[in-house]
Short mmCIF file of C-alpha atoms in Angstrom, two decimals:
data_model
loop_
_atom_site.label_atom_id
_atom_site.label_comp_id
_atom_site.label_asym_id
_atom_site.label_seq_id
_atom_site.Cartn_x
_atom_site.Cartn_y
_atom_site.Cartn_z
CA UNK F 2 18.39 5.61 2.81
CA UNK F 3 15.28 3.66 1.81
CA UNK F 4 12.96 5.18 4.35
CA UNK F 5 9.81 7.19 4.18
CA UNK F 6 9.45 9.10 7.43
CA UNK F 7 6.10 10.24 8.72
CA UNK F 8 5.37 12.54 11.64
CA UNK F 9 3.64 12.51 14.00
CA UNK F 10 3.08 8.80 14.64
CA UNK F 11 -0.10 9.52 16.58
CA UNK F 12 -2.43 12.51 16.49
CA UNK F 13 -5.61 13.26 18.39
CA UNK F 14 -7.56 16.29 17.25
CA UNK F 15 -10.92 17.91 17.76
CA UNK F 16 -13.34 18.64 14.96
CA UNK F 17 -12.45 22.36 14.97
CA UNK F 18 -8.67 21.90 15.00
CA UNK F 19 -6.21 22.47 12.19
CA UNK F 20 -3.28 20.08 12.03
CA UNK F 21 -0.77 18.82 9.49
CA UNK F 22 0.74 15.45 8.72
CA UNK F 23 4.27 15.39 7.34
CA UNK F 24 6.10 12.95 5.13
CA UNK F 25 9.71 12.96 3.95
CA UNK F 26 11.83 10.77 1.66
CA UNK F 27 15.38 11.14 0.40
CA UNK F 28 15.43 8.41 -2.22
CA UNK F 29 15.09 10.79 -5.14
CA UNK F 30 11.57 9.54 -5.82
CA UNK F 31 9.46 11.89 -7.88
CA UNK F 32 6.07 10.42 -7.02
CA UNK F 33 4.51 10.69 -3.58
CA UNK F 34 1.18 9.42 -2.33
CA UNK F 35 -1.28 9.71 0.53
CA UNK F 36 -3.32 6.65 1.48
CA UNK F 37 -5.98 6.26 4.15
CA UNK F 38 -6.46 2.93 5.90
CA UNK F 39 -9.32 2.06 8.23
CA UNK F 40 -9.04 -0.95 10.54
CA UNK F 41 -9.26 -4.30 8.71
CA UNK F 42 -9.63 -2.52 5.36
CA UNK F 43 -7.16 -2.06 2.51
CA UNK F 44 -5.24 1.18 2.04
CA UNK F 45 -7.27 3.58 -0.13
CA UNK F 46 -5.55 6.08 -2.38
CA UNK F 47 -6.25 9.75 -1.63
CA UNK F 48 -3.72 11.82 -3.59
CA UNK F 49 -0.82 11.34 -5.95
CA UNK F 50 1.89 13.92 -6.59
CA UNK F 51 4.14 13.58 -9.60
CA UNK F 52 7.11 15.93 -9.92
CA UNK F 53 5.61 18.08 -7.17
CA UNK F 54 2.35 18.55 -9.00
CA UNK F 55 -0.97 17.06 -7.96
CA UNK F 56 -1.64 14.26 -10.41
CA UNK F 57 -4.56 12.41 -8.85
CA UNK F 58 -7.20 13.46 -6.34
CA UNK F 59 -9.53 10.57 -5.60
CA UNK F 60 -12.53 12.79 -4.84
CA UNK F 61 -11.22 13.53 -1.38
CA UNK F 62 -13.23 16.09 0.69
CA UNK F 63 -11.70 19.55 0.84
CA UNK F 64 -11.12 19.26 4.57
CA UNK F 65 -8.02 17.32 3.46
CA UNK F 66 -5.54 19.57 1.68
CA UNK F 67 -2.29 18.12 0.33
CA UNK F 68 0.86 20.12 -0.31
CA UNK F 69 4.17 19.17 -1.89
CA UNK F 70 6.70 21.93 -1.03
CA UNK F 71 9.56 20.12 -2.77
CA UNK F 72 10.49 16.73 -4.18
CA UNK F 73 11.31 15.29 -0.74
CA UNK F 74 8.39 16.55 1.31
CA UNK F 75 4.67 15.90 1.30
CA UNK F 76 2.19 17.42 3.74
CA UNK F 77 -1.46 16.74 4.42
CA UNK F 78 -3.28 19.66 6.04
CA UNK F 79 -6.34 18.76 8.08
CA UNK F 80 -9.18 21.12 8.99
CA UNK F 81 -12.68 20.54 10.38
CA UNK F 82 -12.38 16.77 10.26
CA UNK F 83 -15.16 14.39 11.26
CA UNK F 84 -14.91 11.42 13.62
CA UNK F 85 -15.26 9.08 10.63
CA UNK F 86 -11.96 10.47 9.32
CA UNK F 87 -10.18 8.63 12.12
CA UNK F 88 -7.80 6.20 10.40
CA UNK F 89 -4.17 5.36 9.69
CA UNK F 90 -2.78 7.80 7.12
CA UNK F 91 0.03 6.34 5.07
CA UNK F 92 2.49 8.22 2.92
CA UNK F 93 4.32 6.43 0.15
CA UNK F 94 6.80 7.22 -2.61
CA UNK F 95 8.00 5.62 -5.83
CA UNK F 96 10.46 6.42 -8.62
CA UNK F 97 7.70 7.90 -10.71
CA UNK F 98 4.07 7.30 -11.52
CA UNK F 99 4.67 6.08 -15.06
CA UNK F 100 7.26 3.44 -14.47
CA UNK F 101 6.46 -0.07 -15.55
CA UNK F 102 9.33 -2.20 -14.40
CA UNK F 103 9.97 -5.37 -12.50
CA UNK F 104 10.94 -3.36 -9.47
CA UNK F 105 8.04 -0.95 -9.52
CA UNK F 106 6.88 -0.64 -5.99
CA UNK F 107 5.82 1.84 -3.39
CA UNK F 108 7.84 2.53 -0.28
CA UNK F 109 5.53 3.22 2.64
CA UNK F 110 6.04 5.15 5.81
CA UNK F 111 4.85 3.80 9.16
CA UNK F 112 1.79 6.00 9.07
CA UNK F 113 0.10 8.51 11.33
CA UNK F 114 -2.69 7.08 13.47
CA UNK F 115 -5.28 9.86 13.55
CA UNK F 116 -8.16 10.06 16.01
CA UNK F 117 -10.80 12.77 15.56
CA UNK F 118 -12.89 13.43 18.65
CA UNK E 23 -17.21 -3.13 -5.40
CA UNK E 24 -13.79 -4.48 -4.45
CA UNK E 25 -11.64 -5.11 -7.50
CA UNK E 26 -9.02 -7.02 -5.50
CA UNK E 27 -10.28 -9.59 -3.02
CA UNK E 28 -8.55 -11.61 -0.36
CA UNK E 29 -11.30 -13.87 0.88
CA UNK E 30 -9.38 -15.33 3.83
CA UNK E 31 -8.97 -12.74 6.58
CA UNK E 32 -6.68 -15.07 8.51
CA UNK E 33 -4.48 -18.14 8.06
CA UNK E 34 -2.55 -20.21 10.61
CA UNK E 35 0.31 -22.46 9.56
CA UNK E 36 2.84 -24.57 11.42
CA UNK E 37 6.48 -23.49 11.25
CA UNK E 38 8.30 -25.24 8.41
CA UNK E 39 5.14 -25.90 6.42
CA UNK E 40 3.91 -24.07 3.33
CA UNK E 41 1.75 -20.94 3.61
CA UNK E 42 -0.53 -20.22 0.65
CA UNK E 43 -2.23 -16.85 0.49
CA UNK E 44 -4.81 -16.26 -2.23
CA UNK E 45 -6.01 -13.22 -4.09
CA UNK E 46 -8.67 -12.72 -6.79
CA UNK E 47 -9.23 -9.72 -9.01
CA UNK E 48 -11.96 -8.58 -11.34
CA UNK E 49 -10.40 -5.82 -13.43
CA UNK E 50 -8.88 -7.22 -16.63
CA UNK E 51 -6.86 -3.99 -17.03
CA UNK E 52 -4.59 -4.98 -14.14
CA UNK E 53 -1.22 -5.93 -15.58
CA UNK E 54 1.09 -5.90 -12.58
CA UNK E 55 0.60 -7.52 -9.21
CA UNK E 56 2.42 -7.08 -5.94
CA UNK E 57 2.41 -8.51 -2.46
CA UNK E 58 3.07 -6.33 0.56
CA UNK E 59 3.68 -7.42 4.13
CA UNK E 60 2.66 -5.34 7.13
CA UNK E 61 3.70 -5.64 10.74
CA UNK E 62 1.71 -3.83 13.45
CA UNK E 63 2.60 -0.13 13.80
CA UNK E 64 4.61 -0.19 10.57
CA UNK E 65 3.82 0.71 6.99
CA UNK E 66 3.46 -2.03 4.36
CA UNK E 67 6.74 -3.25 2.86
CA UNK E 68 7.15 -4.66 -0.62
CA UNK E 69 7.64 -8.43 -0.80
CA UNK E 70 7.40 -9.69 -4.36
CA UNK E 71 5.74 -8.78 -7.66
CA UNK E 72 4.75 -10.33 -10.96
CA UNK E 73 4.00 -8.93 -14.38
CA UNK E 74 1.00 -10.21 -16.30
CA UNK E 75 3.31 -11.56 -18.99
CA UNK E 76 4.57 -14.15 -16.51
CA UNK E 77 2.85 -16.88 -14.55
CA UNK E 78 5.45 -17.37 -11.83
CA UNK E 79 8.04 -15.35 -10.00
CA UNK E 80 10.29 -16.69 -7.28
CA UNK E 81 12.41 -14.93 -4.70
CA UNK E 82 13.96 -17.12 -2.04
CA UNK E 83 11.21 -18.62 0.11
CA UNK E 84 8.53 -16.58 -1.66
CA UNK E 85 6.85 -17.54 -4.94
CA UNK E 86 3.95 -15.77 -6.59
CA UNK E 87 1.78 -17.58 -9.13
CA UNK E 88 -0.54 -15.82 -11.55
CA UNK E 89 -3.45 -17.45 -13.36
CA UNK E 90 -4.75 -14.80 -15.74
CA UNK E 91 -7.64 -16.82 -17.08
CA UNK E 92 -8.96 -17.33 -13.55
CA UNK E 93 -7.94 -13.81 -12.46
CA UNK E 94 -6.25 -15.37 -9.49
CA UNK E 95 -2.88 -15.08 -7.87
CA UNK E 96 -1.32 -16.76 -4.90
CA UNK E 97 1.70 -16.28 -2.68
CA UNK E 98 3.54 -19.37 -1.46
CA UNK E 99 5.92 -19.15 1.47
CA UNK E 100 8.06 -22.18 2.02
CA UNK E 101 9.23 -22.99 4.60
CA UNK E 102 7.12 -20.69 6.80
CA UNK E 103 8.89 -19.06 9.73
CA UNK E 104 7.45 -17.36 12.86
CA UNK E 105 8.88 -14.05 11.62
CA UNK E 106 6.57 -14.31 8.60
CA UNK E 107 3.59 -13.66 10.87
CA UNK E 108 2.10 -10.42 9.54
CA UNK E 109 -0.76 -9.08 7.43
CA UNK E 110 -0.21 -9.75 3.72
CA UNK E 111 -1.80 -7.42 1.18
CA UNK E 112 -2.26 -8.31 -2.44
CA UNK E 113 -2.18 -5.28 -4.77
CA UNK E 114 -2.84 -4.81 -8.45
CA UNK E 115 -1.71 -2.07 -10.76
CA UNK E 116 -3.23 -0.62 -13.91
CA UNK E 117 -2.53 2.44 -16.00
CA UNK E 118 -5.09 5.09 -15.15
CA UNK E 119 -4.91 8.22 -17.24
CA UNK E 120 -1.47 9.73 -16.73
CA UNK E 121 -0.44 7.54 -13.82
CA UNK E 122 -0.41 4.05 -12.42
CA UNK E 123 -2.43 3.27 -9.35
CA UNK E 124 -2.34 0.41 -6.90
CA UNK E 125 -5.53 -1.21 -5.69
CA UNK E 126 -5.16 -3.22 -2.52
CA UNK E 127 -7.00 -6.23 -1.19
CA UNK E 128 -8.24 -6.25 2.38
CA UNK E 129 -5.36 -8.35 3.66
CA UNK E 130 -4.79 -11.78 5.19
CA UNK E 131 -3.37 -12.14 8.69
CA UNK E 132 -0.81 -14.96 8.58
CA UNK E 133 0.19 -16.57 11.86
CA UNK E 134 3.07 -19.04 11.78
CA UNK E 135 3.01 -21.22 14.86
CA UNK E 136 6.33 -22.39 16.31
#
């Protein structure tokens, strides 16, 4: 199993809603990531979890709240979002955040396309 | 300020010919470079990588070249196939504190014409 599974694939929410994005991997990876990608822009790192602990927070507004319940799951809780937060949210995983090897790479999910009205 | 730049947003190539995708970077701390390929409605998938201690890495039809002095890398696809049509992202990795991070370029849409 080399998949990173993200749900839902599409989400439309109002500015007062609370919703959650979910991500799951069963590759035994100990690092998991949230990226945000706007149209025609590169993916931008939001959060990194290493061994279920938040390792990096790229100055993301508090209306985005990540959670890593266990080594296979990563959630992103959304509350009071703005229309400019509409984007593709990508989850990724890797063996670990320290690894420097010829096969170091991230495995990405298909993303959740989020629209905030 | 973008640290990884892909200056060509799109490229069209005839099937069977060579596709050359270019990428420039500014951060001299980058020591590992990767190419990802993305189809619509899918997440990026890893294609090929190169360490800064090398100047070339080859995997089947895909070859990545690294010119450290010019801070430039390129991806060659030969021969190009229609199934190669996708957005290609260049990414660079550097150690940042306790973790490594990837910085992506803005992508190049490759279209291989039959």
